Amino acid sequence: MSVERRSTGGIDWLWLLALVCLTAAGLAAIYSATEGTSLSGYFQRQAVYALAALALLLVVLYFDYHLYSDLVVFGYFAGIVLLVLVLFFGKTIHSTKSWLSLGFLGFQPSEFMKVIVIVALARYYASVDRERLGLAHLLTGGGIVLVPMLLVVLQGDLGTAMTYVPLYAALSFLGGLRRKHVLVLALAAVVALPAGWMMLRDYQRGRIQTVLDPSRDPHNLGYQTIQSKIAVGSGMFLGKGFKQGSQGQFGFLPARHTDFIFAVLAEEWGFVGSIAVLGLFTVVSFQMLRAAREAKERLGTMIVAGVLALFLFHVFINVGMAVGLLPIAGIPLPLMSAGGSALLAFYAGMGLCLNIRMRRYVN
């Protein structure tokens, strides 16, 4: 658990620049959507969180990533304790009891737990000295993911709970899945779908149904989807300009600083701005793929793959929500949506991946 004090290969500046640009674009969109309204405080808070996230990234970079792997068991159980505390002492916002309050500061343990689960599962699978994972390994790995996931479900945050699924899928695939296990997991998923549908609340089922036809409930469940599609479409090629979007400026678009930040950006900067942002997400993804491929060991590869799976899942779901192709799930756009816990957690994950990239040549 020694501290790495020397330069070990250099920071990937292209990767880091893309992260900063995405965060800056998010800050600009948040400012545009909230300035002069009761939500204006979100910009100041997000700016402070952005500086804290950069500082956190540098701290994560400083220590060899094996230190985090060595300590992940303690981090995992500490995270479980925090998730349990949320159930008893958490703060409820929008029917979701996900926040713990520390005086003036509130945070979501579930966001940080995602990164901890990635490291824990990567460490476990990397320790398996076999080409293919056995059923016992898959069940143990599933337990590592399932416990925090169920606690998040109990908090009423189904969207965040969903984000744990791609972590398990991606790392299990890399760990080595047998064909029969893939078939069993697929069959289990199909069997569980009806039960999962019945467990959803009425408004959650309604959100899924309105994806196919938002007009069936245009003033309630379909309202957000309709307004978001109007915002994205009205931006056309070059957009209406900074702070000139009608949907965002006049408050027609709900959650415009969080879940629908991409719609605000698309309305103001059009197709060109949207493609530029998606291009930055692509740059980050390709750099992460490169880091995973060139990692010096299986542990590093799996950690990067887990963070990448989480990152891409968030981007895919959030952008799909904004353009009306997927149901509203309350999943933020990475690095851009307002929310300190998600921003800090993503920067911590990116710091781990950059760390692995830096130390790829260290013996």
CSV table of C-alpha atoms in Angstrom, one decimal, residues 31-332:
chain,number,residue,atom,x,y,z
A,31,TYR,CA,-26.4,28.7,-15.8
A,32,SER,CA,-28.5,29.3,-18.8
A,33,ALA,CA,-31.4,27.1,-17.5
A,34,THR,CA,-31.4,28.5,-14.0
A,35,GLU,CA,-30.1,32.1,-14.0
A,36,GLY,CA,-32.7,34.5,-12.8
A,37,THR,CA,-35.0,31.8,-11.4
A,38,SER,CA,-35.5,30.1,-8.0
A,39,LEU,CA,-33.0,27.5,-9.2
A,40,SER,CA,-30.1,29.9,-9.7
A,41,GLY,CA,-28.3,28.5,-6.7
A,42,TYR,CA,-27.6,25.3,-8.5
A,43,PHE,CA,-25.0,26.9,-10.7
A,44,GLN,CA,-22.9,28.2,-7.8
A,45,ARG,CA,-23.1,24.9,-6.0
A,46,GLN,CA,-22.2,23.0,-9.2
A,47,ALA,CA,-19.2,25.2,-9.8
A,48,VAL,CA,-18.0,24.5,-6.3
A,49,TYR,CA,-18.6,20.7,-6.8
A,50,ALA,CA,-16.7,20.9,-10.1
A,51,LEU,CA,-13.6,22.3,-8.3
A,52,ALA,CA,-13.9,19.7,-5.6
A,53,ALA,CA,-14.2,17.0,-8.2
A,54,LEU,CA,-11.0,18.1,-9.9
A,55,ALA,CA,-9.2,18.1,-6.5
A,56,LEU,CA,-10.6,14.6,-5.8
A,57,LEU,CA,-9.4,13.4,-9.2
A,58,LEU,CA,-5.8,14.6,-8.4
A,59,VAL,CA,-5.9,12.9,-5.0
A,60,VAL,CA,-7.1,9.6,-6.5
A,61,LEU,CA,-4.3,9.9,-9.1
A,62,TYR,CA,-1.6,10.4,-6.4
A,63,PHE,CA,-1.9,7.0,-4.8
A,64,ASP,CA,-1.3,3.7,-6.7
A,65,TYR,CA,-4.6,2.2,-7.6
A,66,HIS,CA,-3.7,-1.1,-5.8
A,67,LEU,CA,-4.1,0.8,-2.6
A,68,TYR,CA,-7.8,1.3,-3.3
A,69,SER,CA,-8.1,-2.4,-4.2
A,70,ASP,CA,-6.5,-3.4,-0.9
A,71,LEU,CA,-8.9,-1.2,1.0
A,72,VAL,CA,-12.1,-1.9,-1.0
A,73,VAL,CA,-13.5,-4.4,1.5
A,74,PHE,CA,-13.6,-1.7,4.2
A,75,GLY,CA,-15.0,0.8,1.7
A,76,TYR,CA,-17.7,-1.7,0.7
A,77,PHE,CA,-19.0,-2.4,4.2
A,78,ALA,CA,-18.8,1.3,5.0
A,79,GLY,CA,-20.9,2.0,2.0
A,80,ILE,CA,-23.5,-0.7,3.0
A,81,VAL,CA,-23.7,0.9,6.4
A,82,LEU,CA,-24.4,4.4,4.8
A,83,LEU,CA,-27.0,2.9,2.5
A,84,VAL,CA,-28.8,1.4,5.5
A,85,LEU,CA,-28.6,4.7,7.4
A,86,VAL,CA,-30.3,6.4,4.5
A,87,LEU,CA,-33.3,4.1,5.0
A,88,PHE,CA,-33.7,5.4,8.6
A,89,PHE,CA,-32.3,8.9,8.5
A,90,GLY,CA,-32.3,9.9,4.9
A,91,LYS,CA,-33.9,12.9,3.3
A,92,THR,CA,-36.7,12.4,0.9
A,93,ILE,CA,-36.7,14.4,-2.3
A,94,HIS,CA,-39.2,13.8,-5.2
A,95,SER,CA,-40.4,10.5,-3.5
A,96,THR,CA,-36.9,9.2,-3.3
A,97,LYS,CA,-35.1,8.7,0.0
A,98,SER,CA,-31.5,8.8,-1.1
A,99,TRP,CA,-29.8,11.7,0.6
A,100,LEU,CA,-27.9,11.8,3.9
A,101,SER,CA,-27.6,15.3,5.4
A,102,LEU,CA,-24.5,16.4,7.2
A,103,GLY,CA,-25.6,19.9,8.3
A,104,PHE,CA,-25.4,22.2,5.3
A,105,LEU,CA,-24.1,19.3,3.1
A,106,GLY,CA,-26.1,16.5,1.6
A,107,PHE,CA,-24.9,13.6,-0.4
A,108,GLN,CA,-26.1,10.4,-2.1
A,109,PRO,CA,-24.2,7.3,-0.8
A,110,SER,CA,-25.6,5.3,-3.7
A,111,GLU,CA,-23.6,7.3,-6.3
A,112,PHE,CA,-20.3,6.7,-4.5
A,113,MET,CA,-21.2,3.0,-3.9
A,114,LYS,CA,-21.2,2.4,-7.7
A,115,VAL,CA,-17.5,3.1,-7.9
A,116,ILE,CA,-16.8,1.0,-4.8
A,117,VAL,CA,-18.8,-1.9,-6.3
A,118,ILE,CA,-16.8,-1.7,-9.5
A,119,VAL,CA,-13.5,-2.0,-7.6
A,120,ALA,CA,-14.8,-4.7,-5.3
A,121,LEU,CA,-16.2,-6.9,-8.2
A,122,ALA,CA,-13.0,-6.3,-10.3
A,123,ARG,CA,-10.8,-7.4,-7.4
A,124,TYR,CA,-12.9,-10.5,-6.8
A,125,TYR,CA,-13.0,-11.6,-10.5
A,126,ALA,CA,-9.3,-10.7,-11.0
A,127,SER,CA,-8.5,-13.1,-8.2
A,128,VAL,CA,-10.2,-16.0,-9.9
A,129,ASP,CA,-7.4,-18.1,-11.4
A,130,ARG,CA,-9.5,-19.6,-14.1
A,131,GLU,CA,-10.1,-18.9,-17.8
A,132,ARG,CA,-13.9,-19.1,-17.2
A,133,LEU,CA,-16.0,-18.1,-14.3
A,134,GLY,CA,-17.9,-20.9,-12.5
A,135,LEU,CA,-21.4,-20.6,-11.3
A,136,ALA,CA,-20.2,-20.0,-7.7
A,137,HIS,CA,-18.1,-17.1,-8.9
A,138,LEU,CA,-21.1,-15.6,-10.7
A,139,LEU,CA,-23.3,-16.0,-7.7
A,140,THR,CA,-20.7,-14.4,-5.4
A,141,GLY,CA,-20.2,-11.6,-7.9
A,142,GLY,CA,-23.9,-11.2,-8.1
A,143,GLY,CA,-24.2,-10.9,-4.3
A,144,ILE,CA,-21.5,-8.1,-4.3
A,145,VAL,CA,-23.8,-6.1,-6.7
A,146,LEU,CA,-27.2,-7.2,-5.5
A,147,VAL,CA,-26.9,-6.2,-1.8
A,148,PRO,CA,-26.3,-2.4,-2.5
A,149,MET,CA,-28.7,-2.6,-5.4
A,150,LEU,CA,-31.6,-3.8,-3.3
A,151,LEU,CA,-30.8,-1.2,-0.6
A,152,VAL,CA,-31.1,1.5,-3.4
A,153,VAL,CA,-34.4,0.0,-4.5
A,154,LEU,CA,-35.7,0.2,-1.0
A,155,GLN,CA,-34.8,3.9,-1.1
A,156,GLY,CA,-37.3,4.3,-4.0
A,157,ASP,CA,-34.5,5.1,-6.5
A,158,LEU,CA,-35.1,2.6,-9.2
A,159,GLY,CA,-33.2,4.6,-11.8
A,160,THR,CA,-30.0,4.5,-9.8
A,161,ALA,CA,-30.5,0.8,-8.9
A,162,MET,CA,-30.6,0.0,-12.7
A,163,THR,CA,-27.1,1.4,-13.1
A,164,TYR,CA,-25.6,-1.4,-11.1
A,165,VAL,CA,-26.8,-4.0,-13.7
A,166,PRO,CA,-24.3,-3.0,-16.5
A,167,LEU,CA,-21.4,-3.1,-14.0
A,168,TYR,CA,-22.2,-6.8,-13.3
A,169,ALA,CA,-22.8,-7.6,-16.9
A,170,ALA,CA,-19.6,-6.0,-18.2
A,171,LEU,CA,-17.3,-7.4,-15.5
A,172,SER,CA,-18.8,-10.9,-15.7
A,173,PHE,CA,-18.3,-10.9,-19.4
A,174,LEU,CA,-14.7,-9.9,-19.1
A,175,GLY,CA,-14.2,-12.5,-16.3
A,176,GLY,CA,-15.2,-15.2,-18.7
A,177,LEU,CA,-18.7,-16.4,-19.1
A,178,ARG,CA,-19.7,-19.9,-20.2
A,179,ARG,CA,-22.4,-20.1,-22.9
A,180,LYS,CA,-24.7,-22.0,-20.6
A,181,HIS,CA,-24.4,-19.4,-17.9
A,182,VAL,CA,-25.3,-16.7,-20.5
A,183,LEU,CA,-28.4,-18.7,-21.4
A,184,VAL,CA,-29.4,-19.2,-17.8
A,185,LEU,CA,-29.0,-15.5,-17.0
A,186,ALA,CA,-31.0,-14.5,-20.0
A,187,LEU,CA,-33.7,-17.0,-19.1
A,188,ALA,CA,-33.8,-15.6,-15.5
A,189,ALA,CA,-34.1,-12.1,-16.8
A,190,VAL,CA,-37.1,-13.1,-19.0
A,191,VAL,CA,-38.8,-14.9,-16.1
A,192,ALA,CA,-38.2,-11.9,-13.8
A,193,LEU,CA,-39.6,-9.3,-16.2
A,194,PRO,CA,-43.3,-9.9,-15.3
A,195,ALA,CA,-42.5,-9.8,-11.6
A,196,GLY,CA,-40.4,-6.7,-12.1
A,197,TRP,CA,-43.3,-5.0,-14.0
A,198,MET,CA,-45.7,-5.8,-11.1
A,199,MET,CA,-43.2,-4.3,-8.6
A,200,LEU,CA,-43.1,-1.0,-10.4
A,201,ARG,CA,-45.2,1.9,-9.1
A,202,ASP,CA,-48.0,3.2,-11.2
A,203,TYR,CA,-46.1,6.3,-12.4
A,204,GLN,CA,-43.1,4.1,-13.3
A,205,ARG,CA,-45.2,1.8,-15.5
A,206,GLY,CA,-46.9,4.9,-17.0
A,207,ARG,CA,-43.5,6.4,-17.9
A,208,ILE,CA,-42.6,3.2,-19.9
A,209,GLN,CA,-46.0,3.2,-21.6
A,210,THR,CA,-45.7,6.9,-22.6
A,211,VAL,CA,-42.5,6.3,-24.5
A,212,LEU,CA,-44.5,4.6,-27.2
A,213,ASP,CA,-47.3,7.3,-27.1
A,214,PRO,CA,-46.5,10.5,-25.0
A,215,SER,CA,-49.8,11.9,-26.2
A,216,ARG,CA,-51.8,9.4,-24.2
A,217,ASP,CA,-51.1,11.5,-21.1
A,218,PRO,CA,-49.7,14.9,-22.4
A,219,HIS,CA,-50.3,16.9,-19.3
A,220,ASN,CA,-48.8,14.4,-16.8
A,221,LEU,CA,-46.6,11.4,-17.5
A,222,GLY,CA,-46.0,12.4,-21.1
A,223,TYR,CA,-45.4,16.1,-20.4
A,224,GLN,CA,-41.6,15.9,-19.8
A,225,THR,CA,-41.0,13.7,-22.9
A,226,ILE,CA,-43.1,16.0,-25.2
A,227,GLN,CA,-41.4,19.2,-23.9
A,228,SER,CA,-37.9,17.7,-24.2
A,229,LYS,CA,-38.6,16.6,-27.8
A,230,ILE,CA,-39.8,20.1,-28.6
A,231,ALA,CA,-36.6,21.6,-27.1
A,232,VAL,CA,-34.3,19.2,-29.0
A,233,GLY,CA,-36.2,19.6,-32.3
A,234,SER,CA,-36.5,23.4,-32.1
A,235,GLY,CA,-32.7,23.8,-31.8
A,236,MET,CA,-32.4,22.7,-35.5
A,237,PHE,CA,-28.8,22.9,-36.9
A,238,LEU,CA,-27.1,25.8,-35.1
A,239,GLY,CA,-29.5,26.3,-32.2
A,240,LYS,CA,-31.2,29.4,-30.8
A,241,GLY,CA,-28.2,30.7,-29.0
A,242,PHE,CA,-27.0,30.9,-25.4
A,243,LYS,CA,-30.0,31.7,-23.1
A,244,GLN,CA,-32.3,32.0,-26.1
A,245,GLY,CA,-34.2,28.6,-25.8
A,246,SER,CA,-37.9,29.0,-25.1
A,247,GLN,CA,-38.4,25.6,-23.4
A,248,GLY,CA,-35.5,26.1,-21.0
A,249,GLN,CA,-35.8,29.8,-20.4
A,250,PHE,CA,-39.6,29.9,-19.8
A,251,GLY,CA,-39.7,26.8,-17.6
A,252,PHE,CA,-41.7,24.6,-20.0
A,253,LEU,CA,-39.0,21.9,-19.6
A,254,PRO,CA,-39.1,20.2,-16.1
A,255,ALA,CA,-35.8,19.1,-14.5
A,256,ARG,CA,-34.0,21.2,-17.1
A,257,HIS,CA,-30.8,21.5,-14.9
A,258,THR,CA,-30.7,17.8,-14.1
A,259,ASP,CA,-32.3,15.0,-16.1
A,260,PHE,CA,-32.9,17.1,-19.2
A,261,ILE,CA,-29.7,19.2,-19.4
A,262,PHE,CA,-29.0,17.6,-22.8
A,263,ALA,CA,-32.3,19.0,-24.1
A,264,VAL,CA,-31.3,22.5,-22.9
A,265,LEU,CA,-28.0,22.2,-24.7
A,266,ALA,CA,-29.6,20.9,-27.9
A,267,GLU,CA,-32.1,23.7,-28.0
A,268,GLU,CA,-29.5,26.4,-27.5
A,269,TRP,CA,-26.7,25.0,-29.6
A,270,GLY,CA,-28.6,22.8,-32.0
A,271,PHE,CA,-27.3,19.7,-33.9
A,272,VAL,CA,-23.8,21.1,-34.0
A,273,GLY,CA,-23.5,21.6,-30.3
A,274,SER,CA,-25.2,18.2,-29.5
A,275,ILE,CA,-22.7,16.4,-31.8
A,276,ALA,CA,-19.8,18.3,-30.2
A,277,VAL,CA,-20.9,17.1,-26.8
A,278,LEU,CA,-21.5,13.5,-28.0
A,279,GLY,CA,-18.0,13.7,-29.6
A,280,LEU,CA,-16.5,14.6,-26.3
A,281,PHE,CA,-18.2,11.6,-24.7
A,282,THR,CA,-16.8,9.5,-27.5
A,283,VAL,CA,-13.3,10.8,-26.9
A,284,VAL,CA,-13.5,9.8,-23.2
A,285,SER,CA,-14.9,6.4,-24.1
A,286,PHE,CA,-12.1,5.6,-26.6
A,287,GLN,CA,-9.4,6.7,-24.2
A,288,MET,CA,-11.0,4.5,-21.6
A,289,LEU,CA,-11.0,1.6,-24.0
A,290,ARG,CA,-7.3,2.2,-24.7
A,291,ALA,CA,-6.6,2.3,-21.0
A,292,ALA,CA,-8.4,-1.0,-20.5
A,293,ARG,CA,-6.6,-2.6,-23.4
A,294,GLU,CA,-3.1,-1.4,-22.2
A,295,ALA,CA,-3.5,-2.0,-18.5
A,296,LYS,CA,-0.7,-4.1,-17.1
A,297,GLU,CA,-3.0,-6.6,-15.4
A,298,ARG,CA,-6.5,-8.0,-15.2
A,299,LEU,CA,-7.5,-5.9,-12.2
A,300,GLY,CA,-6.8,-2.6,-14.0
A,301,THR,CA,-8.6,-3.8,-17.1
A,302,MET,CA,-11.7,-4.7,-15.2
A,303,ILE,CA,-11.8,-1.5,-13.2
A,304,VAL,CA,-11.6,0.6,-16.3
A,305,ALA,CA,-14.2,-1.6,-18.0
A,306,GLY,CA,-16.6,-1.2,-15.1
A,307,VAL,CA,-16.3,2.5,-15.0
A,308,LEU,CA,-16.8,2.6,-18.8
A,309,ALA,CA,-19.9,0.5,-18.6
A,310,LEU,CA,-21.3,2.8,-16.0
A,311,PHE,CA,-20.4,5.9,-18.0
A,312,LEU,CA,-21.9,4.7,-21.3
A,313,PHE,CA,-25.1,3.4,-19.6
A,314,HIS,CA,-25.7,6.9,-18.1
A,315,VAL,CA,-25.0,8.6,-21.5
A,316,PHE,CA,-27.2,6.2,-23.4
A,317,ILE,CA,-30.1,6.3,-21.0
A,318,ASN,CA,-30.1,10.1,-20.5
A,319,VAL,CA,-29.8,11.0,-24.1
A,320,GLY,CA,-32.4,8.4,-25.0
A,321,MET,CA,-34.7,10.1,-22.4
A,322,ALA,CA,-34.1,13.5,-23.9
A,323,VAL,CA,-35.0,12.5,-27.5
A,324,GLY,CA,-38.0,10.5,-26.4
A,325,LEU,CA,-36.7,7.0,-27.2
A,326,LEU,CA,-36.4,5.7,-23.6
A,327,PRO,CA,-38.6,6.1,-20.5
A,328,ILE,CA,-37.7,8.8,-17.9
A,329,ALA,CA,-35.5,7.1,-15.4
A,330,GLY,CA,-34.0,9.9,-13.4
A,331,ILE,CA,-30.5,9.1,-14.6
A,332,PRO,CA,-28.2,12.1,-14.9
